[in-house]
Amino acid sequence: MNTTQTQMRREVLEIPVAVNNLLQRGGDDIRRAADAMRARNPSFMVSVARGSSDHVATYLKYVSELLTGTPIASIGPSIASIYNRKLNLDGSICLSVSQSGKSPDIVEMARMARDGGALSIAMTNNPDSPLAQVADHTLNLHAGTEISVAATKTFVNSAVAGIWLLAEWAEDDALRAAIHDLPSKLEKAVEIDWPEARASLGSRNSIFCLGRGPAYAISNEAALKFKETCQIHAESYSSAEVLHGPVSIVDLGFPVIALASADEAETALASVADEIAAKGATVFATSKKVRNATELAVARTGHPLTDPITLIASFYAMVEQVAASRGINPDAPRHLKKVTETV
């Protein structure tokens, strides 16, 4: 373990406590929102988010579709903020995700969705934010103050709040139990930092991150974090897409991280990881099913839909150390600031 305590490192280690805080304090708001969703009985939902928050929305899209059969479509905020168009969202639910709740385009899109007939549910770490003001229900993330520019505990708490909302809506006891057991699983996950994957990066400045299903959302988040904290060019692909062209740039030693949950997609993802490893890439996977690729340790959660949450916690522990090893301060990435407000 890296003993240098960056702010990002401290916040990664705070993830189990932050999630426990959400579980202890957020239940009433989540159950009220879930009751409203049940009363609405939507045939579809929409999401509004950017950056890491949009990766949370992708995760919730898969969870909703797998758990309830209800599709979630992502709407570009520019439809409302730049193009000033109206959408017919009558009878739907709009899930907006923003850690700060301040970006004007997210707020305007959430406002338009509500005006268009959607039940508006906002997930934010700032319950007094402009986003909260345009929502029918606000879910406080209860993540505490996050100082590092790179979102970590707010990302995790957003994912937990969202999947908890869906579990309550679906009244799924097995998923509820897995969610409430997450703090203990996350305590293990933040201590797993994949030294073998870190070592394989060396001076490489390009990497593929792979996922499938809910873990694809985590792959997206991993690629973003490589870029913003390590200045490494990272691309995220579904394992079903990477062989359709992108694999052509793989050469000897090209690093790949495949993030797999213990679900129906694991076998397919492991097979692709092995196929890319056979082409000479250095491939790591969070799966016992790989043969050519190298298995990474993982803290499983006992439920396939919550596995991605511990995967990203371990990834955060790893990527912070990659940044430090390259002499980069992950707390203050160049060209970036904590709150990005776009129109």
Coordinates of C-alpha atoms in Angstrom, one line a residue:
M1 CA 0.0 0.0 0.0
N2 CA 1.1 3.5 -0.7
T3 CA 1.6 5.3 2.6
T4 CA 1.3 8.8 1.1
Q5 CA -2.1 10.1 2.2
T6 CA -3.5 12.1 -0.7
Q7 CA -7.0 13.5 -0.2
M8 CA -8.2 11.1 -2.8
R9 CA -6.7 8.2 -0.8
R10 CA -8.4 9.4 2.4
E11 CA -11.7 9.7 0.6
V12 CA -11.4 6.2 -0.9
L13 CA -10.9 4.8 2.6
E14 CA -13.9 6.7 3.8
I15 CA -16.2 4.9 1.3
P16 CA -17.4 2.2 3.7
V17 CA -18.3 4.9 6.3
A18 CA -20.0 7.1 3.7
V19 CA -22.1 4.2 2.5
N20 CA -23.0 3.3 6.1
N21 CA -24.0 6.9 6.7
L22 CA -26.3 6.8 3.7
L23 CA -27.9 3.5 4.8
Q24 CA -28.5 4.9 8.3
R25 CA -29.9 8.3 7.2
G26 CA -31.3 8.0 3.7
G27 CA -34.0 5.4 4.1
D28 CA -37.0 7.6 4.6
D29 CA -36.4 9.7 1.5
I30 CA -35.7 6.6 -0.6
R31 CA -38.8 4.8 0.5
R32 CA -41.0 7.8 -0.2
A33 CA -39.5 8.1 -3.6
A34 CA -40.0 4.4 -4.2
D35 CA -43.6 4.6 -3.2
A36 CA -44.1 7.4 -5.7
M37 CA -42.5 5.3 -8.4
R38 CA -44.8 2.4 -7.6
A39 CA -47.8 4.7 -7.8
R40 CA -46.6 6.1 -11.1
N41 CA -45.8 2.5 -12.5
P42 CA -43.8 3.9 -15.4
S43 CA -43.4 2.1 -18.7
F44 CA -40.0 3.8 -19.1
M45 CA -37.6 6.2 -17.3
V46 CA -35.0 8.7 -18.4
S47 CA -31.7 9.8 -16.8
V48 CA -30.0 13.1 -16.8
A49 CA -26.3 13.3 -15.8
R50 CA -22.7 14.0 -17.0
G51 CA -19.3 12.6 -16.2
S52 CA -19.0 10.2 -13.3
S53 CA -22.7 10.8 -12.5
D54 CA -23.6 9.6 -16.0
H55 CA -21.7 6.4 -15.3
V56 CA -23.9 6.0 -12.3
A57 CA -26.9 6.5 -14.6
T58 CA -25.6 3.8 -16.9
Y59 CA -25.3 1.4 -14.0
L60 CA -28.9 2.2 -12.9
K61 CA -30.1 1.6 -16.5
Y62 CA -28.8 -2.0 -16.4
V63 CA -30.1 -2.6 -12.9
S64 CA -33.6 -1.3 -13.7
E65 CA -33.8 -3.3 -16.9
L66 CA -32.5 -6.5 -15.2
L67 CA -34.5 -6.1 -12.0
T68 CA -37.8 -4.6 -13.1
G69 CA -37.9 -4.8 -16.9
T70 CA -38.2 -1.0 -17.1
P71 CA -35.9 0.6 -19.6
I72 CA -34.0 3.8 -18.9
A73 CA -32.9 6.1 -21.7
S74 CA -30.2 8.8 -21.2
I75 CA -31.2 12.2 -22.4
G76 CA -28.6 14.8 -23.5
P77 CA -29.0 17.9 -21.3
S78 CA -28.5 20.1 -24.3
I79 CA -31.9 19.2 -25.6
A80 CA -33.3 21.5 -22.9
S81 CA -30.4 23.9 -22.2
I82 CA -29.0 24.6 -25.7
Y83 CA -31.8 23.6 -28.1
N84 CA -34.6 24.6 -25.9
R85 CA -36.8 21.7 -27.0
K86 CA -39.6 20.0 -25.0
L87 CA -40.0 16.2 -24.7
N88 CA -43.2 14.3 -24.0
L89 CA -42.3 12.4 -20.8
D90 CA -45.9 12.0 -19.5
G91 CA -46.1 9.1 -17.1
S92 CA -42.3 8.5 -17.0
I93 CA -39.8 9.0 -14.2
C94 CA -36.7 11.2 -14.6
L95 CA -33.6 10.3 -12.5
S96 CA -31.1 13.1 -12.3
V97 CA -27.7 12.5 -10.8
S98 CA -25.3 15.3 -9.9
Q99 CA -22.9 15.4 -6.9
S100 CA -23.1 19.2 -6.7
G101 CA -26.5 19.7 -8.1
K102 CA -25.3 23.0 -9.7
S103 CA -24.6 22.4 -13.4
P104 CA -27.1 24.6 -15.3
D105 CA -27.7 22.1 -18.1
I106 CA -28.5 19.3 -15.7
V107 CA -30.9 21.5 -13.8
E108 CA -32.6 22.8 -16.9
M109 CA -33.1 19.3 -18.3
A110 CA -34.5 18.0 -15.0
R111 CA -36.9 21.0 -15.0
M112 CA -38.0 20.3 -18.5
A113 CA -38.6 16.7 -17.7
R114 CA -40.8 17.6 -14.8
D115 CA -42.7 20.1 -16.9
G116 CA -43.0 17.4 -19.6
G117 CA -44.9 15.1 -17.2
A118 CA -42.1 13.1 -15.6
L119 CA -41.9 12.4 -11.9
S120 CA -38.5 14.0 -11.1
I121 CA -36.1 12.3 -8.6
A122 CA -32.8 13.9 -8.0
M123 CA -29.7 12.3 -6.4
T124 CA -27.2 14.8 -5.1
N125 CA -24.8 15.4 -2.3
N126 CA -26.2 18.9 -1.9
P127 CA -29.9 18.7 -1.0
D128 CA -30.1 22.5 -1.1
S129 CA -28.9 22.7 -4.6
P130 CA -30.7 24.2 -7.7
L131 CA -31.2 20.6 -8.9
A132 CA -33.1 19.7 -5.7
Q133 CA -35.3 22.7 -6.2
V134 CA -36.7 21.3 -9.5
A135 CA -37.2 17.7 -8.2
D136 CA -40.3 16.1 -6.8
H137 CA -38.1 13.9 -4.6
T138 CA -34.4 14.6 -3.6
L139 CA -32.2 11.8 -2.4
N140 CA -29.4 13.2 -0.2
L141 CA -26.3 11.1 -0.8
H142 CA -25.0 11.7 2.7
A143 CA -21.4 11.2 1.4
G144 CA -19.9 14.0 3.5
T145 CA -17.6 16.6 2.1
E146 CA -15.5 15.5 -0.9
I147 CA -12.5 17.7 -1.5
S148 CA -10.5 15.8 -4.2
V149 CA -11.5 16.7 -7.7
A150 CA -11.8 13.0 -8.6
A151 CA -15.2 11.8 -7.4
T152 CA -14.9 8.6 -5.4
K153 CA -17.2 8.3 -2.4
T154 CA -19.9 10.5 -4.0
F155 CA -19.8 8.2 -7.0
V156 CA -20.3 5.1 -4.8
N157 CA -23.0 6.7 -2.7
S158 CA -24.8 7.8 -5.9
A159 CA -24.7 4.2 -7.1
V160 CA -25.9 2.9 -3.7
A161 CA -28.7 5.4 -3.5
G162 CA -29.9 4.5 -7.0
I163 CA -29.8 0.8 -6.6
W164 CA -31.4 1.1 -3.2
L165 CA -34.2 3.1 -4.7
L166 CA -34.8 0.5 -7.4
A167 CA -34.7 -2.3 -4.8
E168 CA -37.3 -0.6 -2.7
W169 CA -39.4 0.0 -5.8
A170 CA -39.2 -3.7 -6.7
E171 CA -39.6 -4.8 -3.1
D172 CA -36.6 -7.2 -3.6
D173 CA -35.5 -8.5 -0.3
A174 CA -32.4 -10.3 -1.5
L175 CA -31.1 -7.1 -3.1
R176 CA -32.0 -5.0 -0.1
A177 CA -30.0 -7.4 2.1
A178 CA -27.0 -7.2 -0.2
I179 CA -27.2 -3.4 -0.2
H180 CA -27.3 -3.2 3.6
D181 CA -24.2 -5.5 3.8
L182 CA -22.2 -3.3 1.5
P183 CA -20.2 -1.4 4.2
S184 CA -18.5 -4.6 5.4
K185 CA -17.8 -5.7 1.8
L186 CA -16.4 -2.2 1.0
E187 CA -14.1 -2.3 3.9
K188 CA -12.4 -5.3 2.2
A189 CA -12.6 -3.8 -1.3
V190 CA -10.8 -0.5 -0.5
E191 CA -7.8 -2.6 0.8
I192 CA -7.5 -4.4 -2.5
D193 CA -5.4 -2.3 -4.9
W194 CA -4.3 -4.7 -7.7
P195 CA -0.5 -4.3 -7.5
E196 CA 0.0 -6.7 -10.5
A197 CA -2.2 -4.5 -12.7
R198 CA -0.3 -1.4 -11.5
A199 CA 3.0 -2.9 -12.3
S200 CA 1.9 -3.9 -15.8
L201 CA 1.2 -0.3 -16.8
G202 CA 4.8 0.7 -16.5
S203 CA 5.3 3.7 -18.8
R204 CA 2.3 2.8 -21.0
N205 CA 0.0 5.6 -21.8
S206 CA -2.9 3.7 -23.3
I207 CA -5.2 1.1 -21.8
F208 CA -8.5 -0.6 -22.5
C209 CA -11.1 -1.0 -19.8
L210 CA -13.8 -3.7 -20.4
G211 CA -17.1 -4.6 -18.9
R212 CA -20.5 -6.0 -19.7
G213 CA -23.9 -5.3 -18.3
P214 CA -23.8 -3.3 -15.0
A215 CA -20.0 -3.7 -14.9
Y216 CA -19.8 -1.8 -18.2
A217 CA -20.8 1.3 -16.3
I218 CA -17.9 0.7 -14.0
S219 CA -15.5 0.2 -16.9
N220 CA -16.6 3.7 -18.2
E221 CA -15.9 5.2 -14.8
A222 CA -12.5 3.4 -14.6
A223 CA -11.5 4.8 -18.0
L224 CA -12.5 8.3 -17.0
K225 CA -10.4 8.1 -13.8
F226 CA -7.3 6.9 -15.7
K227 CA -7.6 10.0 -17.8
E228 CA -8.3 12.5 -15.1
T229 CA -6.0 11.3 -12.4
C230 CA -3.2 9.6 -14.3
Q231 CA -3.2 11.4 -17.7
I232 CA -3.4 7.9 -19.3
H233 CA -5.4 7.6 -22.5
A234 CA -8.0 5.0 -21.5
E235 CA -10.9 3.7 -23.6
S236 CA -13.9 1.8 -22.2
Y237 CA -15.7 -0.9 -24.2
S238 CA -18.3 -3.5 -23.7
S239 CA -16.6 -6.8 -24.2
A240 CA -19.1 -7.4 -27.0
E241 CA -17.8 -4.4 -28.9
V242 CA -14.0 -4.4 -28.4
L243 CA -13.4 -7.1 -31.0
H244 CA -15.4 -5.1 -33.6
G245 CA -12.4 -2.9 -34.5
P246 CA -10.7 -1.5 -31.4
V247 CA -8.7 -4.7 -30.8
S248 CA -6.7 -3.8 -33.8
I249 CA -4.5 -1.4 -31.8
V250 CA -3.5 -4.0 -29.3
D251 CA 0.1 -4.9 -29.5
L252 CA 2.5 -6.9 -27.3
G253 CA 2.0 -6.0 -23.6
F254 CA -0.9 -3.7 -24.3
P255 CA -2.7 -3.4 -20.9
V256 CA -6.3 -4.3 -20.5
I257 CA -8.5 -4.4 -17.3
A258 CA -11.7 -6.4 -17.6
L259 CA -14.2 -5.8 -14.8
A260 CA -16.6 -8.6 -14.3
S261 CA -19.5 -9.1 -11.9
A262 CA -20.5 -12.6 -10.8
D263 CA -23.4 -12.6 -13.2
E264 CA -24.5 -14.1 -16.5
A265 CA -22.1 -11.9 -18.5
E266 CA -19.0 -13.1 -16.6
T267 CA -18.3 -16.1 -18.9
A268 CA -18.6 -14.1 -22.0
L269 CA -16.4 -11.3 -20.7
A270 CA -13.8 -13.8 -19.5
S271 CA -13.7 -15.4 -22.9
V272 CA -13.0 -12.1 -24.6
A273 CA -10.3 -11.2 -22.0
D274 CA -8.6 -14.5 -22.8
E275 CA -8.9 -14.0 -26.5
I276 CA -7.2 -10.6 -26.2
A277 CA -4.5 -12.0 -24.0
A278 CA -3.8 -14.6 -26.6
K279 CA -3.1 -11.8 -29.0
G280 CA -0.2 -10.6 -26.8
A281 CA -2.0 -8.1 -24.6
T282 CA -1.4 -8.0 -20.8
V283 CA -4.9 -8.6 -19.5
F284 CA -6.2 -8.6 -16.0
A285 CA -9.8 -9.6 -15.0
T286 CA -11.9 -9.7 -11.9
S287 CA -12.9 -13.3 -12.7
K288 CA -11.9 -16.8 -11.8
K289 CA -13.0 -18.0 -15.2
V290 CA -10.1 -16.6 -17.1
R291 CA -7.3 -18.9 -18.4
N292 CA -4.9 -16.6 -20.4
A293 CA -5.6 -13.4 -18.6
T294 CA -4.5 -12.8 -15.0
E295 CA -7.1 -13.0 -12.2
L296 CA -7.5 -9.9 -10.0
A297 CA -8.7 -10.2 -6.4
V298 CA -12.2 -9.0 -5.7
A299 CA -14.5 -8.5 -2.8
R300 CA -17.8 -10.2 -3.9
T301 CA -21.0 -8.9 -2.4
G302 CA -23.2 -12.0 -2.7
H303 CA -25.4 -10.4 -5.3
P304 CA -24.5 -9.8 -9.0
L305 CA -26.2 -6.3 -9.1
T306 CA -24.1 -4.9 -6.2
D307 CA -20.8 -6.5 -7.3
P308 CA -19.9 -3.4 -9.5
I309 CA -19.9 -1.2 -6.4
T310 CA -17.0 -3.1 -4.7
L311 CA -15.2 -3.4 -8.1
I312 CA -15.0 0.4 -8.4
A313 CA -13.9 0.8 -4.8
S314 CA -10.9 -1.5 -5.5
F315 CA -10.2 0.3 -8.8
Y316 CA -10.1 3.7 -7.0
A317 CA -7.6 2.3 -4.5
M318 CA -5.5 1.2 -7.4
V319 CA -5.7 4.2 -9.7
E320 CA -4.7 6.6 -6.9
Q321 CA -1.5 4.7 -6.5
V322 CA -0.9 4.7 -10.3
A323 CA -1.2 8.5 -10.2
A324 CA 1.2 8.8 -7.3
S325 CA 3.7 6.5 -9.0
R326 CA 3.8 8.8 -12.0
G327 CA 4.3 11.9 -9.8
I328 CA 0.8 13.2 -10.5
N329 CA -1.4 14.7 -7.8
P330 CA -4.8 13.0 -8.1
D331 CA -6.4 15.6 -5.9
A332 CA -5.9 18.4 -8.4
P333 CA -5.8 17.1 -12.0
R334 CA -4.6 19.6 -14.5
H335 CA -7.3 21.6 -16.4
L336 CA -10.0 20.4 -14.0
K337 CA -12.0 21.8 -11.1
K338 CA -14.3 20.2 -8.5
V339 CA -17.6 21.5 -9.9
T340 CA -18.0 21.8 -13.6
E341 CA -20.9 23.9 -14.7
T342 CA -22.0 23.5 -18.3
V343 CA -24.9 25.0 -20.2

